[in-house]
Tab-separated table of C-alpha atoms in Angstrom:
chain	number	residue	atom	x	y	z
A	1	UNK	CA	37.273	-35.499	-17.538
A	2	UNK	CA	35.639	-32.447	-18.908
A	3	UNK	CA	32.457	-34.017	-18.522
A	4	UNK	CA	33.365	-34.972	-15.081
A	5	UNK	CA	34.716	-31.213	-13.917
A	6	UNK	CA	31.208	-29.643	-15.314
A	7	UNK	CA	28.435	-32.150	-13.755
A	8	UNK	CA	30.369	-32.479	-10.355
A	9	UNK	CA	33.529	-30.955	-9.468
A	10	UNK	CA	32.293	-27.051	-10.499
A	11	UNK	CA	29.136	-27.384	-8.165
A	12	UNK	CA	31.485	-28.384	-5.329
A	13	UNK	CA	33.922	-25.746	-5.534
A	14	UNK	CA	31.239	-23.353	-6.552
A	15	UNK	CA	29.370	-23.976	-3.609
A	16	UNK	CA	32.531	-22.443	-1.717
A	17	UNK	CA	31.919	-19.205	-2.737
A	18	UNK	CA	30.827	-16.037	-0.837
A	19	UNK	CA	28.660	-15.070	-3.833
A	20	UNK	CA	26.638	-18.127	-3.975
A	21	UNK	CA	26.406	-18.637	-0.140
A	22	UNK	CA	25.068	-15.694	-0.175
A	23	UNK	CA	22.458	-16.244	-2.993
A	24	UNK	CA	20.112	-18.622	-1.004
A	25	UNK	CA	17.376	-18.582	0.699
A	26	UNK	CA	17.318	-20.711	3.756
A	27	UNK	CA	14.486	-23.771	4.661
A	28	UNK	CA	16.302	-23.821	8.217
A	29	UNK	CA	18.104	-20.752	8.717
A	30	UNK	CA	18.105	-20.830	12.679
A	31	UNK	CA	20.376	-24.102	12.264
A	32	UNK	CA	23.201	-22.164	10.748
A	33	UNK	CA	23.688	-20.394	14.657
A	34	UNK	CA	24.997	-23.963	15.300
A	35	UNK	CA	28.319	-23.624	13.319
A	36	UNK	CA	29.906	-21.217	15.783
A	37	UNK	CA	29.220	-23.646	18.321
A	38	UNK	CA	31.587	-27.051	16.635
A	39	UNK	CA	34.802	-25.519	18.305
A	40	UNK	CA	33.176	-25.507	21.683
A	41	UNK	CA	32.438	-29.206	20.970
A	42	UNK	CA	36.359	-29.544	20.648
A	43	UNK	CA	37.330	-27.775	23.778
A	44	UNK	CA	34.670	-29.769	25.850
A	45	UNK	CA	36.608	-32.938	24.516
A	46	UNK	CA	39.612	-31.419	25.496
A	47	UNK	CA	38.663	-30.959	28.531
A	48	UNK	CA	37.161	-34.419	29.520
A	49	UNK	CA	39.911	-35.880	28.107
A	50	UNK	CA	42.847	-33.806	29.977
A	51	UNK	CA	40.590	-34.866	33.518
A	52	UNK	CA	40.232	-38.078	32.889
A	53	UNK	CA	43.857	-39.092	31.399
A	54	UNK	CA	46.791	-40.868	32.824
A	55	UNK	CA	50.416	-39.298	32.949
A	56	UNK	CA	53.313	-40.516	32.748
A	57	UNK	CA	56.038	-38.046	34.404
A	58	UNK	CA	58.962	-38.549	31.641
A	59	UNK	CA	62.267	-36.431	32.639
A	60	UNK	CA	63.587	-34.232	29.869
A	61	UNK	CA	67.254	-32.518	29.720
A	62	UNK	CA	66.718	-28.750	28.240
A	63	UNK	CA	67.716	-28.390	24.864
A	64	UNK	CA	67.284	-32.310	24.323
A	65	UNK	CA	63.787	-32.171	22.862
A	66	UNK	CA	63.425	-29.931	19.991
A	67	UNK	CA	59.999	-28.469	18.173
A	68	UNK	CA	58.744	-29.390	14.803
A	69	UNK	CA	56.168	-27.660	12.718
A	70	UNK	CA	54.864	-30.845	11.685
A	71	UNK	CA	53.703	-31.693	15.235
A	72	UNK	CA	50.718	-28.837	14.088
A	73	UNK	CA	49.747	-31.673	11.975
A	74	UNK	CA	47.697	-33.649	14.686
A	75	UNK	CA	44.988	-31.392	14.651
A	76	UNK	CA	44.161	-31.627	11.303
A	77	UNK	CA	42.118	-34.685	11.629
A	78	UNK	CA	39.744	-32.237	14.218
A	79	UNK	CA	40.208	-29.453	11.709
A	80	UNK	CA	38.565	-32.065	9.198
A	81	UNK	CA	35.799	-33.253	11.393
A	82	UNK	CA	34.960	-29.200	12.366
A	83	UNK	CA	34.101	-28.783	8.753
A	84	UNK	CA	32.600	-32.097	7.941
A	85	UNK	CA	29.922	-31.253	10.996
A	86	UNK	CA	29.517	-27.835	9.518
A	87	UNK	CA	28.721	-28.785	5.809
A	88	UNK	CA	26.687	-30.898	7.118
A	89	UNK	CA	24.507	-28.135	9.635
A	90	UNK	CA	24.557	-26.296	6.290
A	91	UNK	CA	22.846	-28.950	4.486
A	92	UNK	CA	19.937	-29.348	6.941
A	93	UNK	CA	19.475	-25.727	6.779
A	94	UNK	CA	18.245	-26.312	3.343
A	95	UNK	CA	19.611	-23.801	0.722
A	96	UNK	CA	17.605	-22.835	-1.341
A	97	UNK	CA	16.749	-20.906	-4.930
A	98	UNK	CA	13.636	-20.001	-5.942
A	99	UNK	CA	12.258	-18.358	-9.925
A	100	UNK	CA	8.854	-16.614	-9.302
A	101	UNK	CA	7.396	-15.944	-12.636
A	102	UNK	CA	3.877	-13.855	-12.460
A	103	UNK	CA	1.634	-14.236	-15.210
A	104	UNK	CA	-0.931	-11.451	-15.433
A	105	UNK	CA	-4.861	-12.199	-17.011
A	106	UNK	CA	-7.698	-10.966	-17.215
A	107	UNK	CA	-9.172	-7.799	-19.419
A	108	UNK	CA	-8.893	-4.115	-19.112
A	109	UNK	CA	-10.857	-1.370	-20.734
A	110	UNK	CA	-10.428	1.178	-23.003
A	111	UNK	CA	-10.459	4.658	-21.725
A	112	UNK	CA	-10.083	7.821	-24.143
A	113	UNK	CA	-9.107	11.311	-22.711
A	114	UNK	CA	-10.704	14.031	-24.374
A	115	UNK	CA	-8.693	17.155	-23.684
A	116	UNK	CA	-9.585	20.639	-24.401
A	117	UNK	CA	-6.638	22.624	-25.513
A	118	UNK	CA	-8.444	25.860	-26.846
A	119	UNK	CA	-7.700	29.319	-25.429
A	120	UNK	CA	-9.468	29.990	-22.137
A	121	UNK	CA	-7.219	27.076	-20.839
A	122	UNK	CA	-5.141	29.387	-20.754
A	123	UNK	CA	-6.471	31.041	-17.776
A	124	UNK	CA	-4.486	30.684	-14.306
A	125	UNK	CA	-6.998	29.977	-11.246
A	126	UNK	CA	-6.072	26.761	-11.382
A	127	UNK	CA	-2.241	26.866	-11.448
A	128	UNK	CA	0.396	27.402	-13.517
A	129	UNK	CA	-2.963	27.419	-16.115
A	130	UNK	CA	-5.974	24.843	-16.800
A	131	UNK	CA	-3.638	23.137	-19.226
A	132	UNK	CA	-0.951	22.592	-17.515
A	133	UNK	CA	-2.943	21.377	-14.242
A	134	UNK	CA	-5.089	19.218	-16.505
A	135	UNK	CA	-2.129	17.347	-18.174
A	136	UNK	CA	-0.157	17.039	-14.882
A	137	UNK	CA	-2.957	15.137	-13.246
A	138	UNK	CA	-3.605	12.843	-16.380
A	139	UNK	CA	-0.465	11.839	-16.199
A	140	UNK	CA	-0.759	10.469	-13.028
A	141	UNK	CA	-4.265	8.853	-13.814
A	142	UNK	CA	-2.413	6.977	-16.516
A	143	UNK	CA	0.866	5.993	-13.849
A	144	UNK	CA	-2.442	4.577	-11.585
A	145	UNK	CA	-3.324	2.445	-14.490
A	146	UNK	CA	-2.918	-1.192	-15.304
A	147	UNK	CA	-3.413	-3.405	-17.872
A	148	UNK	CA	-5.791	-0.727	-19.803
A	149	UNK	CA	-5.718	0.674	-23.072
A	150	UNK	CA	-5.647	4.309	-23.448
A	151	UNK	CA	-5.837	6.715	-26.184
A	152	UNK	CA	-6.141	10.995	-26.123
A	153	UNK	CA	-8.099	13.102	-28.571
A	154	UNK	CA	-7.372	16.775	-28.071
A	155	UNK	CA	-10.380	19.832	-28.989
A	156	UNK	CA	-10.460	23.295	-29.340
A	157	UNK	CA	-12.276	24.747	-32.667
A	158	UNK	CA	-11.753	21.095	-34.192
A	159	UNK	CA	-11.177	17.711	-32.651
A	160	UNK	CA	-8.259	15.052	-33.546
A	161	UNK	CA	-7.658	11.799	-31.975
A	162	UNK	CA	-3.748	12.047	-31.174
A	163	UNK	CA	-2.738	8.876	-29.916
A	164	UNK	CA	-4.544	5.364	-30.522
A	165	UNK	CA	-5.841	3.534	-27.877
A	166	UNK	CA	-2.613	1.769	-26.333
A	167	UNK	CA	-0.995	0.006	-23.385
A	168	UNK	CA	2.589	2.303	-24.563
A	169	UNK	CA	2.114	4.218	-21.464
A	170	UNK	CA	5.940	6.617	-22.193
A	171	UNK	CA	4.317	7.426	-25.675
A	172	UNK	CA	0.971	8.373	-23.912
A	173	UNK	CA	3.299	10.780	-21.784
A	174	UNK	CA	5.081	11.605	-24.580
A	175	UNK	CA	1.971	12.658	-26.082
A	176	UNK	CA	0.387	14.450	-23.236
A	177	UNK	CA	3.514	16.737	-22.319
A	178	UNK	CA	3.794	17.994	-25.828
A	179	UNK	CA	0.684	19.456	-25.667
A	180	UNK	CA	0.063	23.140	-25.950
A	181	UNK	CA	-2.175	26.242	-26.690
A	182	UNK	CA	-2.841	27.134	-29.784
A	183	UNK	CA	-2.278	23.566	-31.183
A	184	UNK	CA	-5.104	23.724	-33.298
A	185	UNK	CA	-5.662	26.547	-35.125
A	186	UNK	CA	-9.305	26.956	-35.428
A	187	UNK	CA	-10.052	28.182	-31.759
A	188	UNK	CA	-12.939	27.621	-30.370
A	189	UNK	CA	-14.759	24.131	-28.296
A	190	UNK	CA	-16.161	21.638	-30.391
A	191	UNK	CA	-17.439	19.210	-27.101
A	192	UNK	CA	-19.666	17.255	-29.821
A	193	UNK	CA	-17.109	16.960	-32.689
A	194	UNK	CA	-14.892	15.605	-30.124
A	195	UNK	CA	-16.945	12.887	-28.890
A	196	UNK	CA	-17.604	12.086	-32.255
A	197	UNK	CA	-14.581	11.536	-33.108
A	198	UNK	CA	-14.177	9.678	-29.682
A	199	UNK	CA	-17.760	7.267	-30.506
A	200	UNK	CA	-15.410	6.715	-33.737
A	201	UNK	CA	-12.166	5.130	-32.097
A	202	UNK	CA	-14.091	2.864	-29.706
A	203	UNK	CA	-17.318	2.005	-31.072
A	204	UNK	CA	-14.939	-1.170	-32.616
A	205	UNK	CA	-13.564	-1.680	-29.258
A	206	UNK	CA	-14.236	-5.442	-28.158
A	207	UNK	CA	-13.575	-4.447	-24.006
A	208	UNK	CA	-16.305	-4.446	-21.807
A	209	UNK	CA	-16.001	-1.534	-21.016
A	210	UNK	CA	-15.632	1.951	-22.686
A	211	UNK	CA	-14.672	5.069	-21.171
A	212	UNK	CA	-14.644	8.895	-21.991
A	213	UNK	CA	-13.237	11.454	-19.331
A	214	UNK	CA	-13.887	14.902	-21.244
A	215	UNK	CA	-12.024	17.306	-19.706
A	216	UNK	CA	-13.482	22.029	-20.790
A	217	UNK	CA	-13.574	24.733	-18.879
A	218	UNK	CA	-16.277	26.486	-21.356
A	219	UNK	CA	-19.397	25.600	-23.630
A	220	UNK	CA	-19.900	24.169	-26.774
A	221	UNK	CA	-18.567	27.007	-29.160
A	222	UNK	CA	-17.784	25.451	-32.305
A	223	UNK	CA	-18.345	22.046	-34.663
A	224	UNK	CA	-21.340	21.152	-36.476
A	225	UNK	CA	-22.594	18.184	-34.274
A	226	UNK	CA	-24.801	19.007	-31.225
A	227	UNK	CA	-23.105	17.641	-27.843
A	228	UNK	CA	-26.253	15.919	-26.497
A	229	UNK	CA	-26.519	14.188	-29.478
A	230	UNK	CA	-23.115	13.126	-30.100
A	231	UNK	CA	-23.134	11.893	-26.448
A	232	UNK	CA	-26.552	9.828	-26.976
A	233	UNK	CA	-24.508	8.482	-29.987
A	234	UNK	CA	-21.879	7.465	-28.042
A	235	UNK	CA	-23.877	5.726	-25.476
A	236	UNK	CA	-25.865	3.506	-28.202
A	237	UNK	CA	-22.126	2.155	-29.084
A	238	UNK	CA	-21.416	1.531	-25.445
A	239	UNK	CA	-19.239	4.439	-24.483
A	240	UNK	CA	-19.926	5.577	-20.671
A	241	UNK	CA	-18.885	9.731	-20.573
A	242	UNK	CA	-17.149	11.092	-17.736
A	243	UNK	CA	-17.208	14.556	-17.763
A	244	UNK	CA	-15.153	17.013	-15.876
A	245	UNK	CA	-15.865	21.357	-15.883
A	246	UNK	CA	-12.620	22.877	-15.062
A	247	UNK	CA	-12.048	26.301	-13.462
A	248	UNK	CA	-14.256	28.732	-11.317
A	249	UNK	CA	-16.905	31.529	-12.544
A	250	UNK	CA	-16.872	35.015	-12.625
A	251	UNK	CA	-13.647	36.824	-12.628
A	252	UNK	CA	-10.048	34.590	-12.860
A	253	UNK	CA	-6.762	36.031	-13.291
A	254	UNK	CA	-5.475	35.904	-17.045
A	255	UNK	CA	-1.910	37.168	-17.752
A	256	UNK	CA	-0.529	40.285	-16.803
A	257	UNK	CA	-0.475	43.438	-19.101
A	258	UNK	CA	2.627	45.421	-20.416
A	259	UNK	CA	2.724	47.041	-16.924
A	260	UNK	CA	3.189	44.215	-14.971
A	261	UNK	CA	-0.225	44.284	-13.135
A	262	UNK	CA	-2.724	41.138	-12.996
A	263	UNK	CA	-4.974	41.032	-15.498
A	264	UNK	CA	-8.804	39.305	-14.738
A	265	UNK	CA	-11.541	37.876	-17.479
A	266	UNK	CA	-14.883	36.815	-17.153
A	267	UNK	CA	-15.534	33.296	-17.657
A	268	UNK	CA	-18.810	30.980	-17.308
A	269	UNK	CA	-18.685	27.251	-17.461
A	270	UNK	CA	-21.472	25.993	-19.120
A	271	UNK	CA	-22.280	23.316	-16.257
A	272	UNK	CA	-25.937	22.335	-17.934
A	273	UNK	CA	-25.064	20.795	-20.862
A	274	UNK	CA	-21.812	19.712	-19.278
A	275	UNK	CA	-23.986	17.326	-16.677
A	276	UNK	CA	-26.342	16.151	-19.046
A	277	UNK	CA	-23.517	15.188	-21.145
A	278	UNK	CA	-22.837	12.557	-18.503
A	279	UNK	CA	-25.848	11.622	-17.813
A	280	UNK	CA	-26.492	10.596	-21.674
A	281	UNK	CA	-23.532	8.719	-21.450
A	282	UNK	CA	-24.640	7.177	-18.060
A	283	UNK	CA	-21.484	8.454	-16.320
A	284	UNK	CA	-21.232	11.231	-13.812
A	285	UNK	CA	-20.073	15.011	-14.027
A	286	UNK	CA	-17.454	16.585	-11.823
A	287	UNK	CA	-16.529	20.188	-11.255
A	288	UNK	CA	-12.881	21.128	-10.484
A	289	UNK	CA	-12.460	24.597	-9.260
A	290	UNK	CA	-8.295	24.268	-8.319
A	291	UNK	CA	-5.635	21.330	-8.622
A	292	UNK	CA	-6.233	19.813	-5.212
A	293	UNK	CA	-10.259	19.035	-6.519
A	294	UNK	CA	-9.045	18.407	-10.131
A	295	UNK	CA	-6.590	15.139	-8.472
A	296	UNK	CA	-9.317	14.165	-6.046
A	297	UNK	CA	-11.889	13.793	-9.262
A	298	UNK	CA	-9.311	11.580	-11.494
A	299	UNK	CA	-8.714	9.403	-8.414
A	300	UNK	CA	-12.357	8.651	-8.002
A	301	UNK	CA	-12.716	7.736	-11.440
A	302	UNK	CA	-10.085	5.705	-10.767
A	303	UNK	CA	-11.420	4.416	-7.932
A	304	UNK	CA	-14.885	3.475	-10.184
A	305	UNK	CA	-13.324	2.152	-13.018
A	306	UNK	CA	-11.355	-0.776	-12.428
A	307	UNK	CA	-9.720	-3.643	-14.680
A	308	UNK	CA	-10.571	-7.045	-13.620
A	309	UNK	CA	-6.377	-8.110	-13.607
A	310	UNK	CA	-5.531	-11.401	-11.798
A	311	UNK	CA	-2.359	-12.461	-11.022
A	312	UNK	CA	-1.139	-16.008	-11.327
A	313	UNK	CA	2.469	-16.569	-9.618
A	314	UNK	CA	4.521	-19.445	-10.116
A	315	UNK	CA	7.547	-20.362	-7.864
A	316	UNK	CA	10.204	-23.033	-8.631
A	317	UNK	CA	12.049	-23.654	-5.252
A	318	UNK	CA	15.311	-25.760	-6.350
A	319	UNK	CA	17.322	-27.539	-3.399
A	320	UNK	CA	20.900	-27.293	-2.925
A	321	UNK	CA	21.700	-28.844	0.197
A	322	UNK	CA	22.838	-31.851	-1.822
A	323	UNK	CA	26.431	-29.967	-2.357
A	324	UNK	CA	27.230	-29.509	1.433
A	325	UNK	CA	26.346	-32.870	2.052
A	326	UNK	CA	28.630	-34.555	-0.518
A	327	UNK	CA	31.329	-31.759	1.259
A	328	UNK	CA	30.644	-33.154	4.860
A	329	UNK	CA	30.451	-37.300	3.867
A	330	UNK	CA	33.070	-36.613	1.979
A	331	UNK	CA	35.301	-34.695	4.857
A	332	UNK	CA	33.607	-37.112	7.392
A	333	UNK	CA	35.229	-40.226	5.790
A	334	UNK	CA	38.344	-38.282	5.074
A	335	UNK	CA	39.042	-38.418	9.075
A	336	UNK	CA	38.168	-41.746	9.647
A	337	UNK	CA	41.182	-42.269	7.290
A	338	UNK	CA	43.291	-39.488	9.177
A	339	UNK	CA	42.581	-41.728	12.045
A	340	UNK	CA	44.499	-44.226	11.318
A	341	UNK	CA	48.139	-42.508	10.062
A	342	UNK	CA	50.530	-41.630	12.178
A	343	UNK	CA	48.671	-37.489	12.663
A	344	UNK	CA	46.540	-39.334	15.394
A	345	UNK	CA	47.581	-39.935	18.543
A	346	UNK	CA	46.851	-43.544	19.772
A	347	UNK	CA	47.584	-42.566	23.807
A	348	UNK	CA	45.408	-39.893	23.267
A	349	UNK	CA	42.557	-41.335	21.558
C-alpha cells in the first residue's frame, strides 16, 4: 500500500498543488487561456438545450413542493466533466522541468601582479594615494577574471611573493586590501628583484600563457639584480611583462604639514627603463597619470589577455503532463458513471 501511495497516489495529489503548478515550465502555454473558456461550453449547452426542449405545463399548489439541497447534486456530473476537460488542456500544454548543468573547459593563464608598495605611493595625485587607487582597480581586474590563476608579489626596498598563483579569488582580495605602506621595511624599489622573484613563481607554470602587470610610480632604487636583465630573464622562461608607470611628473601634492596647508614633492617616473621593461618581456607599457587612465589601462589588458573558457550546457527537460492526464481519464470516466445514477436527468439529457 505504501508502495502504492509513493509511486502513484503522491504524484497525483502533488500535482494539485499551487507550488508545483507553479514550478513548470510550459511546452504549450497559450493552451492554458482555454480553461476559462469550459464554463462557457456549459452555458452554450444550456442554452441549446432550454430552445430546443419540450414542456410540459404541470400545476403546482404553493407550499406543496418543497426544496432539497440534494437537488444541487445534478450538476456534479458537469462539475466532473469541467475538470476532466481542464486536466486534460493542462496536459497538452506540456509541463515541464528542466536541470541545466554547465560544465566549463578549456585553460586559463597565469597572471602575477607585481605591486609596488614603497613610499612615494604614498603621494595623492592620483586619489585617495597611488596605493589605494592601484589596489582598488586590481580588484576589479581580478572580479573581470575567469577561470585564471592569479598570484601578487608586493616591492618596495625588497620583493616577496604574497599570495600563490590561485583561482581563490576572496583570498586574492583578502590579500590585496590588507596591503599598506611601509609593509616592508627596507624602503626603496627593487623593479628587478621583483621580477625575479616573479620569473621564480611561473617559470614552472605549465599555462600557455604567462603574465606580469608591474605596477611603480618611480625607478629602480634598490636590489642587486638589474631590471633589464631580470626582465630578459623572464622572457627566456616565457613570462610576457606588462608594465604600468603610475602618477604624473614634476610637482604632486604629498600630505599636509602641521599647519594644515598642502604640501607638494618632486617626483620623476623613470619612463625609459619602465618601457623597455616591456618591450624585453614582449608586452606593452602604459602610463597612468589619475584613476580614470589607471581603470582604462587594466581593462585593456583585459581586453588583450583572454582565457580560452568554453562552456558546455546540458539540459534535462522531464515531462509531466502524464499526471493531468491520468486526472482527466480518470474524471472523464468518472461521469460516464455519474451518467447513469439517479444525479442525471434522463428528460433532460
Amino acid at each position: 500500500m505504501q508502495q502504492l501511495w509513493q509511486r502513484l497516489l503522491a504524484p497525483l495529489v502533488d500535482g494539485l498543488r499551487y507550488a508545483t503548478l507553479s514550478s513548470y515550465t510550459w511546452e504549450q502555454p497559450r493552451l492554458l487561456l482555454l480553461i476559462p473558456l469550459i464554463p462557457l461550453l456549459f452555458v452554450l449547452r444550456w442554452a441549446l438545450v432550454h430552445r430546443r426542449r419540450s414542456r410540459l405545463g404541470v400545476a403546482f399548489v404553493a407550499g406543496q413542493v418543497r426544496r432539497d439541497w440534494t437537488s444541487v447534486l445534478r450538476f456534479l456530473p458537469d462539475l466532473v466533466l469541467a475538470l476532466s476537460l481542464a486536466f486534460g488542456i493542462v496536459a497538452l500544454a506540456r509541463p515541464q522541468r528542466t536541470d541545466e548543468r554547465v560544465v566549463q573547459s578549456g585553460e586559463g593563464i597565469d597572471i602575477l601582479l607585481l605591486l609596488d608598495v614603497s613610499g612615494s605611493m604614498e603621494l595623492q595625485d592620483l586619489k585617495p594615494n597611488r596605493l589605494e587607487a592601484a589596489k582598488r582597480v586590481a580588484r576589479e581586474f581580478i572580479d573581470g577574471r575567469v577561470g585564471d590563476r592569479i598570484g601578487l608579489v608586493v616591492f618596495a626596498g625588497d620583493a616577496y611573493s604574497l599570495a600563490p598563483l590561485t583561482t581563490d579569488y576572496d583570498l586574492l582580495r583578502e590579500n590585496i586590501a590588507g596591503l599598506k605602506l611601509g609593509m616592508i621595511a627596507n624602503d626603496g624599489t627593487a623593479i628587478g628583484t621583483a621580477l625575479g622573484v616573479a620569473t621564480n613563481r611561473l617559470r614552472e607554470s605549465r599555462s600557455r600563457t604567462k603574465v606580469c602587470i608591474l605596477i611603480s610610480d618611480g625607478e629602480n632604487t634598490a636590489g642587486s639584480l638589474d631590471p633589464i636583465t631580470a626582465a630578459r630573464l623572464a622572457h627566456a622562461y616565457g613570462l610576457k611583462i606588462y608594465t604600468i608607470g603610475l602618477g604624473k611628473d614634476g610637482y604632486v601634492p604629498y600630505g599636509t604639514d602641521a599647519a594644515g596647508i598642502q604640501r607638494y614633492v618632486e617626483t620623476r617616473l623613470d619612463e625609459t627603463t619602465m618601457r623597455e621593461l616591456a618591450q624585453a618581456g614582449d608586452g606593452q607599457f602604459f602610463r597612468a597619470a589619475d584613476n580614470a587612465g589607471l581603470r582604462r589601462v587594466f581593462q585593456r589588458i583585459d581586453q588583450y589577455e583572454k582565457s580560452e573558457i568554453k562552456q558546455t550546457r546540458f539540459r534535462n527537460t522531464k515531462d509531466y503532463y502524464r499526471i493531468y492526464l491520468l486526472w482527466a481519464v480518470g474524471l472523464w470516466l468518472l461521469w460516464l458513471a455519474l451518467k447513469n445514477t439517479f444525479l442525471t436527468n434522463a428528460l433532460e439529457d
